[in-house]
XYZ file of C-alpha atoms in Angstrom:
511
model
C 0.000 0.000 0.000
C 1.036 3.800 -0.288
C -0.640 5.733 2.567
C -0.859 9.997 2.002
C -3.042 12.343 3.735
C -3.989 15.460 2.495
C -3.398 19.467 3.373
C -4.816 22.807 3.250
C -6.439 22.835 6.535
C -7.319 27.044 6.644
C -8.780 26.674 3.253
C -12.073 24.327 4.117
C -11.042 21.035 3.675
C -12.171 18.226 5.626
C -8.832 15.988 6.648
C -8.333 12.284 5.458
C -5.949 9.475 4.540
C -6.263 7.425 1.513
C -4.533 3.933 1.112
C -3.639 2.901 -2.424
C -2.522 -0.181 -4.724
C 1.080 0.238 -5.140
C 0.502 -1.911 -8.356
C -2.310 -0.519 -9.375
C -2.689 2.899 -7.941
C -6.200 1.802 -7.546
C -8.056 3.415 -3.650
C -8.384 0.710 -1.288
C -9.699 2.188 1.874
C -9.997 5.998 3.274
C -10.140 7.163 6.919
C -11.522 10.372 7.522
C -10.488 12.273 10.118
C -13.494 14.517 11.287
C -17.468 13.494 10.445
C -19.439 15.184 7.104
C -22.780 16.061 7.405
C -24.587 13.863 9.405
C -27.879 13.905 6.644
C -25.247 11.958 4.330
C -24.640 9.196 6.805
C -21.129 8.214 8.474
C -18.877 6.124 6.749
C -18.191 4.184 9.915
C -18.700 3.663 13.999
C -15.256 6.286 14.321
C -16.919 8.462 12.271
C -19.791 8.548 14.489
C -18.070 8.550 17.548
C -16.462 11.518 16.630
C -19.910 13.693 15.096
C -21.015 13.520 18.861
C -17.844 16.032 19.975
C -19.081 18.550 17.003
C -21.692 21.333 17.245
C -23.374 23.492 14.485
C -22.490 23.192 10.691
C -19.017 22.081 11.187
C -19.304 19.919 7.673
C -19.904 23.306 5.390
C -16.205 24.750 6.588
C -14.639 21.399 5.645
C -13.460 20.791 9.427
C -10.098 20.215 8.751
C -8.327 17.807 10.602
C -5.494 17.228 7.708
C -2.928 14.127 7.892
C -0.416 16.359 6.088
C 2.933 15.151 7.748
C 4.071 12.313 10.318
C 3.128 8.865 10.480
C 4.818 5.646 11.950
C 4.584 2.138 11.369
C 4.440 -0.915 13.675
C 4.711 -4.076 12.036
C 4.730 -6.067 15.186
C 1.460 -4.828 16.538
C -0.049 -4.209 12.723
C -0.433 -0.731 13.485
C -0.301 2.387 11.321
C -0.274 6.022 13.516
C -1.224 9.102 12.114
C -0.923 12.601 12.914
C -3.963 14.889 13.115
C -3.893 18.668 12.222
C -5.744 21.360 13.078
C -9.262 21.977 13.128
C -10.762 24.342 10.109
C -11.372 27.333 10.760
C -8.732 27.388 13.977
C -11.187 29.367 15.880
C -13.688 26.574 17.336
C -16.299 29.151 18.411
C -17.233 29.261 14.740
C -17.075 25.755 13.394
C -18.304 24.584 16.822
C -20.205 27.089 18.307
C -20.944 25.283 21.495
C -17.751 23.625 22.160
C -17.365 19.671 21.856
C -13.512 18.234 21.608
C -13.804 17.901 17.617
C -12.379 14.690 17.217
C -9.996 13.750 15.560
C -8.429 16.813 15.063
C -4.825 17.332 16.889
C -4.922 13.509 17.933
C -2.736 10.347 17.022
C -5.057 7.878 15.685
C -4.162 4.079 15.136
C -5.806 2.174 12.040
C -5.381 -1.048 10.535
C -3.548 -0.295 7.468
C -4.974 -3.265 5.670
C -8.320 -2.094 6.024
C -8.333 1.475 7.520
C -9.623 0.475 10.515
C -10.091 2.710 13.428
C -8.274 0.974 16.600
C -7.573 4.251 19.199
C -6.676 7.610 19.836
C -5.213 10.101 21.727
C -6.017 13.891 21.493
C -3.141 16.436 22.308
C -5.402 19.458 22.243
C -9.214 18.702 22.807
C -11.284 20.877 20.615
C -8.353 22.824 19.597
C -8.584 26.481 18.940
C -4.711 27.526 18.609
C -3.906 25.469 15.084
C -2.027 22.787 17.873
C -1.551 20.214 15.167
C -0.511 16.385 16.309
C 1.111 16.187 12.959
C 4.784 16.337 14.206
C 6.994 13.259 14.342
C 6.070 10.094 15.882
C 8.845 7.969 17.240
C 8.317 4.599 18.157
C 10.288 2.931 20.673
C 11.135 0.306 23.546
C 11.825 2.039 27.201
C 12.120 1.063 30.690
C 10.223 2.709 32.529
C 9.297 1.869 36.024
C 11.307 -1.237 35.878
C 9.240 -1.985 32.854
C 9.641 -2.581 28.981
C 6.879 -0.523 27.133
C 6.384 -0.185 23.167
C 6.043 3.633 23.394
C 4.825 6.410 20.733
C 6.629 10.154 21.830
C 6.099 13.146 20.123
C 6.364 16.989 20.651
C 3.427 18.145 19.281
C 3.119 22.142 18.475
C 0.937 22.602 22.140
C 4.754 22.862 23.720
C 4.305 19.090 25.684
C 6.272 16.028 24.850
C 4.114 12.471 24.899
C 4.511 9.013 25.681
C 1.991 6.977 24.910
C 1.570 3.297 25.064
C 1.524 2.727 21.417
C -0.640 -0.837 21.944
C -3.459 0.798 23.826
C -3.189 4.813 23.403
C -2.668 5.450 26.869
C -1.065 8.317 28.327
C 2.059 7.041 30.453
C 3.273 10.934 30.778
C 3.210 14.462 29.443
C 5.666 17.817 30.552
C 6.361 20.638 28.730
C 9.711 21.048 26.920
C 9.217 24.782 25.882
C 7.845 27.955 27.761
C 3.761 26.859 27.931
C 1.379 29.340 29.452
C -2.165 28.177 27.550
C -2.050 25.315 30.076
C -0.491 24.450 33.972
C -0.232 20.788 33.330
C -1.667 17.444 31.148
C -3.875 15.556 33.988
C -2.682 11.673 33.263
C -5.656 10.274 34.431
C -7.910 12.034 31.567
C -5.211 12.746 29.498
C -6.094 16.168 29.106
C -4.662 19.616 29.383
C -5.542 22.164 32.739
C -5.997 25.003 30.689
C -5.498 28.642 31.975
C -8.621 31.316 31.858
C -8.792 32.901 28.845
C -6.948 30.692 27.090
C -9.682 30.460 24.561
C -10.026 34.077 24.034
C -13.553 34.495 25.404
C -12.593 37.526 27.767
C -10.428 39.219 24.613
C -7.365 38.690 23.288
C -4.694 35.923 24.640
C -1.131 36.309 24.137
C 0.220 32.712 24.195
C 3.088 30.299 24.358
C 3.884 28.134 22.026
C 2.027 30.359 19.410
C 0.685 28.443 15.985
C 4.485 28.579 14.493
C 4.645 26.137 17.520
C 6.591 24.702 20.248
C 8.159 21.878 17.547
C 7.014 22.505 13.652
C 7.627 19.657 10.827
C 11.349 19.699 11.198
C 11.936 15.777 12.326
C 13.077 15.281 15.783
C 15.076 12.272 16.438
C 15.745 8.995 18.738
C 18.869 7.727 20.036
C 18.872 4.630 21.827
C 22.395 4.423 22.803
C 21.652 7.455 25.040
C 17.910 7.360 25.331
C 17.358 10.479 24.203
C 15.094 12.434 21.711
C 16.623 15.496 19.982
C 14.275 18.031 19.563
C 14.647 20.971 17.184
C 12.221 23.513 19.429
C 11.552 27.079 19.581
C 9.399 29.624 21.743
C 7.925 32.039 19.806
C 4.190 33.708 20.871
C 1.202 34.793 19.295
C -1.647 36.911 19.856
C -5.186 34.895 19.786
C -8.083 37.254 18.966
C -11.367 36.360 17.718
C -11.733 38.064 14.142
C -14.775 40.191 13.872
C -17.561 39.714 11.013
C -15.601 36.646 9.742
C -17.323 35.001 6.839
C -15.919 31.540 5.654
C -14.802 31.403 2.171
C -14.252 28.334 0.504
C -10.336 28.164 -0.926
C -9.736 30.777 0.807
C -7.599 31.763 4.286
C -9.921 30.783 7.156
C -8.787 31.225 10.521
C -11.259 33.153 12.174
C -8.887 34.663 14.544
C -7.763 38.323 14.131
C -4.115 38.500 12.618
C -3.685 42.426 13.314
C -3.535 41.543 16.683
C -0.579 39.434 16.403
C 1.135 41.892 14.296
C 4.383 43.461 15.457
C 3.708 46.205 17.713
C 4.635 49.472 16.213
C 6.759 50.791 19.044
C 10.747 49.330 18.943
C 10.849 49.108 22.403
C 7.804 47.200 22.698
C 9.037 44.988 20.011
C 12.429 44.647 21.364
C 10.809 43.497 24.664
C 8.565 41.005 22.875
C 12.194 39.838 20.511
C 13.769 38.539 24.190
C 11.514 35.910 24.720
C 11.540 35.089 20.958
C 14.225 31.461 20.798
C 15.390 28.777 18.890
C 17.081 25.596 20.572
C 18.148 22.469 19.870
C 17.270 20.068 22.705
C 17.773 17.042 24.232
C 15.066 14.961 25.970
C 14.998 12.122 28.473
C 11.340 10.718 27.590
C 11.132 8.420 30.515
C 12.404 10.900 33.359
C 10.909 13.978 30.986
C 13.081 16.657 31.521
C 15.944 17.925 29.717
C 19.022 16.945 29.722
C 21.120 19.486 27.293
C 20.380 22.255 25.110
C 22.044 24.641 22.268
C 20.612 27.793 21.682
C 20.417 28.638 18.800
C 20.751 32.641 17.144
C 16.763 32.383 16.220
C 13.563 29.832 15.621
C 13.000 27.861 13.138
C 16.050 25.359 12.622
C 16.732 22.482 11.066
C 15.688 18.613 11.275
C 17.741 16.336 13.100
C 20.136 13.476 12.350
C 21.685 11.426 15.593
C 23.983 8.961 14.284
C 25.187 5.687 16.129
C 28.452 7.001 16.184
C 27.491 9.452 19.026
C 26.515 12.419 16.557
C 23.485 14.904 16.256
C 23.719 16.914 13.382
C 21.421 20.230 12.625
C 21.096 23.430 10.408
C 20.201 26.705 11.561
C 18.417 29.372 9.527
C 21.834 31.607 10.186
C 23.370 29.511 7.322
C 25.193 26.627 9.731
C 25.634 23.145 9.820
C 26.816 21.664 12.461
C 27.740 18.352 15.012
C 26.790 17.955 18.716
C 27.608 15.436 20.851
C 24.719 13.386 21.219
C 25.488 13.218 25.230
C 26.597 16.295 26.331
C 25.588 18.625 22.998
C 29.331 20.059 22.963
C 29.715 21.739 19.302
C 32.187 19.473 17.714
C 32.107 20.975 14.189
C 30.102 23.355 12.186
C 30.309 24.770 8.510
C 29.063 27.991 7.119
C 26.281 26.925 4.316
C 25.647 30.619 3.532
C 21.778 30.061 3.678
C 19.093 29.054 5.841
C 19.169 25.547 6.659
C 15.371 23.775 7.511
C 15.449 20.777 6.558
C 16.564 16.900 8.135
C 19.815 15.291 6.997
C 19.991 11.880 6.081
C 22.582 9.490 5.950
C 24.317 6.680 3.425
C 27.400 5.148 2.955
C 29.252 4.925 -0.357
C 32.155 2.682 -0.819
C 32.799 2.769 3.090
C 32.748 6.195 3.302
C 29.515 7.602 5.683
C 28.335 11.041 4.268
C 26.410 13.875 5.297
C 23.311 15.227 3.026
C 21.357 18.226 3.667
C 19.354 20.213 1.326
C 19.485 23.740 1.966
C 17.866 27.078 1.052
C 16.094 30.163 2.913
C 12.527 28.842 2.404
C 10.038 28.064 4.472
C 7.238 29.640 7.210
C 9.830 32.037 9.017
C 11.069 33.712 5.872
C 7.633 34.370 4.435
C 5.955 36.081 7.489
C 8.215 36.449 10.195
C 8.593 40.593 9.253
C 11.823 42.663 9.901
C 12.958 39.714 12.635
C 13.334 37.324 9.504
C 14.697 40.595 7.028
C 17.109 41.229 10.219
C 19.046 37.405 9.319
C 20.420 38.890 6.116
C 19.955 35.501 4.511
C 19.801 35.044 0.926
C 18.172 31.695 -0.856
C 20.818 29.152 -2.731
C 18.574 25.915 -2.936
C 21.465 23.218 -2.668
C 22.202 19.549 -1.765
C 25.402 19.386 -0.290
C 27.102 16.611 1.517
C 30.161 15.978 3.740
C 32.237 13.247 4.599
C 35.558 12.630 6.499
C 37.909 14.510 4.258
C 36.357 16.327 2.246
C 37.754 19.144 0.134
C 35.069 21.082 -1.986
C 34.623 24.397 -1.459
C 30.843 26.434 -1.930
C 31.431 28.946 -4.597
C 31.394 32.965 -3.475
C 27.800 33.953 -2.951
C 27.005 37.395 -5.538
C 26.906 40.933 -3.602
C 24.380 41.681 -2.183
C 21.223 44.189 -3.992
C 20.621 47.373 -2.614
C 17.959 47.765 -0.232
C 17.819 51.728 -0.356
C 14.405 53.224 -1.291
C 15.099 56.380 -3.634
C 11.782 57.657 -4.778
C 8.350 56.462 -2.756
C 5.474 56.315 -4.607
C 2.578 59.027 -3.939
C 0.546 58.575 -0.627
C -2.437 57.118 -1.101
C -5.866 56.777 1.174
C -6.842 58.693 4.457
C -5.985 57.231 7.528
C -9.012 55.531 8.267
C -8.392 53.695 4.801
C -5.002 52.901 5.907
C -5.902 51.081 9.053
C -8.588 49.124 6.788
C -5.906 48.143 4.679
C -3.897 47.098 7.491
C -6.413 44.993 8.845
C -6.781 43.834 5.334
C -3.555 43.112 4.718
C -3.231 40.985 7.936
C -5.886 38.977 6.996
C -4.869 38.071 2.942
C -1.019 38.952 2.471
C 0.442 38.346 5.632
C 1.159 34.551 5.609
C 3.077 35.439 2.319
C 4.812 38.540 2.198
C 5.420 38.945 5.962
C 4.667 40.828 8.909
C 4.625 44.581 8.475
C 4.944 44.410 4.947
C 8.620 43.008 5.770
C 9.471 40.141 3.905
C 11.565 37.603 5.166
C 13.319 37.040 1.959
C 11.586 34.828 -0.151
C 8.805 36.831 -1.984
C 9.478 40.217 -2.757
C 9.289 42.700 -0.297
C 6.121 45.281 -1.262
C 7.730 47.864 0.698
C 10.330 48.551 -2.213
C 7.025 48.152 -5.236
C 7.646 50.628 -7.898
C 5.271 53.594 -8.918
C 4.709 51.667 -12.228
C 3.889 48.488 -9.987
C 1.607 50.735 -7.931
C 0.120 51.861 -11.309
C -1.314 48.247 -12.237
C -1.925 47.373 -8.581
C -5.651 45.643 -9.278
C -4.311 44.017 -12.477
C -1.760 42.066 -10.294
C -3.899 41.687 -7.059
C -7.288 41.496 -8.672
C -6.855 40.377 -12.119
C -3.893 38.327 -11.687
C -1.443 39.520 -14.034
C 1.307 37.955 -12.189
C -0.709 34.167 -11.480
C 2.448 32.729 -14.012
C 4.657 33.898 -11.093
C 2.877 32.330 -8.477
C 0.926 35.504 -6.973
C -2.710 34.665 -7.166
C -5.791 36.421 -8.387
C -8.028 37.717 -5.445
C -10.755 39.464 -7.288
C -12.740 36.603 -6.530
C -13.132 37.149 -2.746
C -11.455 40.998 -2.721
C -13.425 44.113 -3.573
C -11.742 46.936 -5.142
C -11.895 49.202 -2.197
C -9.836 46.627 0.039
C -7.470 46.194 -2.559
C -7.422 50.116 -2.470
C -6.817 49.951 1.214
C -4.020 47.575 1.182
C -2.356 49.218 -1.222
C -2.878 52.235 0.959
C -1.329 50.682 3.530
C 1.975 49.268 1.480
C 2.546 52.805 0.505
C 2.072 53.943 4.234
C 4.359 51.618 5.013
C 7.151 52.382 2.072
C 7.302 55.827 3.430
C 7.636 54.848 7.377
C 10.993 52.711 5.677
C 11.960 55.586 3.421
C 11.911 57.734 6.326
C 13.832 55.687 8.595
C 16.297 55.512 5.672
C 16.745 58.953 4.971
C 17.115 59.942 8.836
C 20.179 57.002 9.216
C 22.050 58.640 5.905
C-alpha cells in the first residue's frame, strides 16, 4: 500500500488518509479524520463517535483535521499512527459554536492499514482552537520505565508538551512541557487532558500565548537515540496573539482562521518589540522521555532550525536558519564541528554510505514559514536563498562557490501617498488577513517573496491588475478578485505605501 493524507487545513477542507494499490494505484480504503454532514450518513462507527464532539455546521467549513505530515509504522502490533492537524477554521467558536472536543483533530489515531480500521486515539489538544496540530513526528520505541519494557509512541506536538503513549493501547504514560507553555499548567494523566489557563480560549479578549501556531516543535523531524535514550528536539518559543476576528465570513479556498491577525502583528513601538524579541528562541534540545526533563540544550541565534540526524556514532547533526551546519555530541551537545552553508538551513539530513565512506546530506535554502511572514525579525538574518544539496564526509575538500553581492535595499523615490488614515488602518487589517502569511509581517518580507515595501510607482500603477486580475498568477501571486473588492485592494495598497514611506523615512534619517 502507499498511505498519504492530504493538506490545506485554513482553506475548508475536511482531513483524510487514503490507502492505495502500489501496483495498481487503484483506492483501497480511506479514513476520515473529522465526520461530514450527518444527513449523508457516516462512513463508519469512528466516524460517528467523533460527530457527537461537534456542534453546528461544522461539515460546510470542511473541518479540517489534515494528515499532512508524520506517520509511523508498527509491524509487530499491525499498526499504522497518524498525525492529526488542526481543526478548520482554527477558531472553534465558529465551526463549533458550542464547544465539543472535535475529534480527531490534533490527535494520534491508530488504524489497521490493511483495512483502515479505526483501533484508538489520543487527542493532544481537545477541541483545539490555537492550530495545535498532532502532525509532528512520531517515534516509536522500547523504554524502561518503572522497571518496565513498554512499546512507546513520543512526540512533541506544536501545544509545547512532549508524549509518551503506550503505542498498543493509546494510553497516556506521561506528558511535561519542553518549551515555555502558558495556555495550560499541566496534562492531567488520568484524563489525558490539558488544565488550561482562563482565557486561554479568548472568550474575555485577546490571549497572548506560548507556544504560538508557528509552535513549540514545527515539521522539522526530531530524532531517537537509543544508545543514550534520548530524543533530539529541534524547538523554539515564539508567541502569538489569539483574537477572535470580527464579522468573519468563511470562504471556501480561501484563508480561514477566524482569529484576528492584526492583533498578532508586530507592535509598532521598537521598544515594545524589542521586549517582545527577548523571549523570541530557537534551541536544539535534548530529551529524556522516561524521566521527561531535559538533559542538554544549544541555543540557537533564532527559531526555526533544522531537522535532526543522531547517528550511532554518538553524533546529532542540525542546520540553523543563520546559514550553519553543524555536530553535537549526542550526550553532552558540545559543538564538535560546524560549517558555514551561507543560507538558511530547515530541513533533516539523512545518511548513506558509499564505498565505506559515511556522508552527510542536507538540502538547503532560505525557504520556508519564518522567511515568508516572520517581518523585519526574519529581514534582520540577512539571509539570501541558494537551494542546494550538499554533503560531507571525512575529508572532504570542496569548497561552496562565493555567494554574488548583495542588492541594494535603499528606497530612492516612494510612490505618492495614497488613502486617508481611516483607509489605511482598513488596509492594514486587510492586509493581515490576505497577504500576511506570504509577504510577511509589516509588509517586511523575510526574503523569499518580494518585499512590497520597495514596489515601484509603475507596480503601484497596475496594482488591481496584479492583485485582482492576476497579471502575475504565471509567477505564483494569485488572483483575489474573486473574494477581494476593489476598495480593500485600495486599502491595502494604501497601507503598502504607508508603510514604504515609514521605511523611506527611517532611511533617509540614518544617511
Amino acid at each position: 500500500l502507499v498511505l498519504i493524507g492530504n493538506g490545506g487545513g485554513e482553506y475548508g477542507v475536511r482531513g483524510y488518509i487514503s490507502a492505495y494499490d502500489a501496483a495498481t494505484g487503484e483506492m483501497r480504503w480511506r479514513f476520515h479524520t473529522v465526520p461530514g454532514n450527518p444527513d449523508d450518513g457516516f462512513e463508519n462507527e469512528a466516524m460517528a463517535m467523533a460527530a457527537e464532539t461537534w456542534t453546528g455546521e461544522w461539515w460546510t467549513m470542511g473541518g479540517g483535521g489534515t494528515v499532512w505530515d508524520s506517520m509511523a509504522y508498527d509491524p509487530e502490533l499491525d499498526l499504522l499512527y497518524i498525525g492529526v492537524g488542526n481543526g478548520s477554521p482554527w477558531n472553534r467558536k465558529i465551526r463549533s459554536p458550542e464547544g465539543g472536543d472535535n475529534l480527531f483533530v490534533s490527535s494520534i489515531v491508530a488504524l489497521r492499514p490493511e483495512t483502515g480500521e479505526y483501533v484508538w486515539h489520543y487527542q493532544t489538544t481537545p477541541g483545539d482552537t490555537w492550530d495545535f496540530t498532532a502532525s509532528q513526528h512520531m517515534i516509536l520505541a522500547e523504554i524502561e520505565i518503572g522497571g518496565e519494557t513498554r512499546k512507546v509512541l513520543m512526540q512533541a506536538p506544536k501545544n509545547g508538551f512532549f508524549y509518551v503513549i503506550d503505542r498498543t493501547n493509546g494510553d497516556l504514560i506521561s506528558a511535561e512541557p519542553y518549551v515555555t507553555v502558558n495556555w495550560a499548567t499541566g496534562v492531567d494523566l488520568e484524563s489525558g487532558r490539558p488544565s488550561e489557563v482562563p482565557n486561554a480560549r479568548y472568550e474575555q479578549g485577546p490571549f497572548m500565548i506560548m507556544p504560538g501556531p508557528i509552535g513549540g516543535h514545527n515539521w522539522q523531524p526530531m530524532a531517537y537515540n537509543p544508545e543514550t535514550g534520548l530524543a533530539y528536539v529541534p524547538s523554539q518559543d515564539i508567541p502569538f496573539v489569539h483574537a477572535d476576528a470580527v464579522g468573519f465570513e468563511f470562504v471556501e479556498g480561501s484563508w480561514n482562521t477566524a482569529t484576528d491577525f492584526a492583533a498578532a502583528s508586530a507592535p509598532e513601538d521598537p521598544a515594545v518589540l524589542g521586549e517582545l524579541m527577548k523571549i523570541v528562541a530557537g534551541q536544539l534540545v535534548a530529551w529524556d522521555p522516561v524521566e521527561q526533563r531535559e538533559v542538554w540544550r544549544y541555543q540557537h541565534a533564532g527559531p526555526w532550525n533544522a531537522g535532526v540526524l543522531t547517528t550511532a556514532g554518538g553524533l546529532v547533526f542540525q542546520g540553523s536558519m543563520i546559514g550553519e551546519f553543524a555536530a553535537y555530541d549526542a550526550v553532552n551537545g558540545e559543538r564538535l564541528w560546524a560549517y558555514p552553508v551561507q543560507t538558511g538551513v530547515a530541513a533533516a539530513p539523512s545518511t548513506y554510505s558509499v564505498d565505506g565512506d559515511q556522508h552527510i546530506a542536507v538540502a538547503v535554502g532560505w525557504g520556508s514559514l519564518v522567511p515568508l511572514l516572520g517581518g523585519e525579525a526574519a529581514a534582520s538574518m540577512g539571509m539570501t536563498n541558494y537551494s542546494r544539496i550538499l554533503a560531507f564526509r571525512t575529508g572532504g575538500r570542496a569548497e561552496l562557490p562565493q555567494p554574488p553581492a548583495r542588492r541594494s535595499t535603499v528606497i530612492n523615490e516612494p510612490p505618492d501617498r495614497l488613502g486617508t488614515s481611516e483607509e489605511i488602518a482598513l488596509g492594514q487589517a486587510a492586509y493581515a488577513r490576505r497577504c500576511w502569511s506570504c509577504h510577511g509581517d509589516d509588509v517586511a518580507s523575510g526574503g523569499v517573496l518580494p518585499d512590497l515595501r520597495y514596489a515601484t510607482s509603475e507596480t503601484h500603477a497596475i496594482w488591481d491588475a496584479i492583485v485582482l486580475q492576476g497579471a502575475y498568477e504565471t509567477r505564483g501571486m494569485p488572483r483575489f478578485g474573486n473574494v477581494m473588492t476593489e476598495d480593500e485592494s485600495r486599502a491595502i495598497q494604501a497601507y503598502v505605501i504607508d508603510r514604504t514611506w515609514l521605511l523611506y523615512e527611517r532611511q533617509s534619517a540614518a544617511r
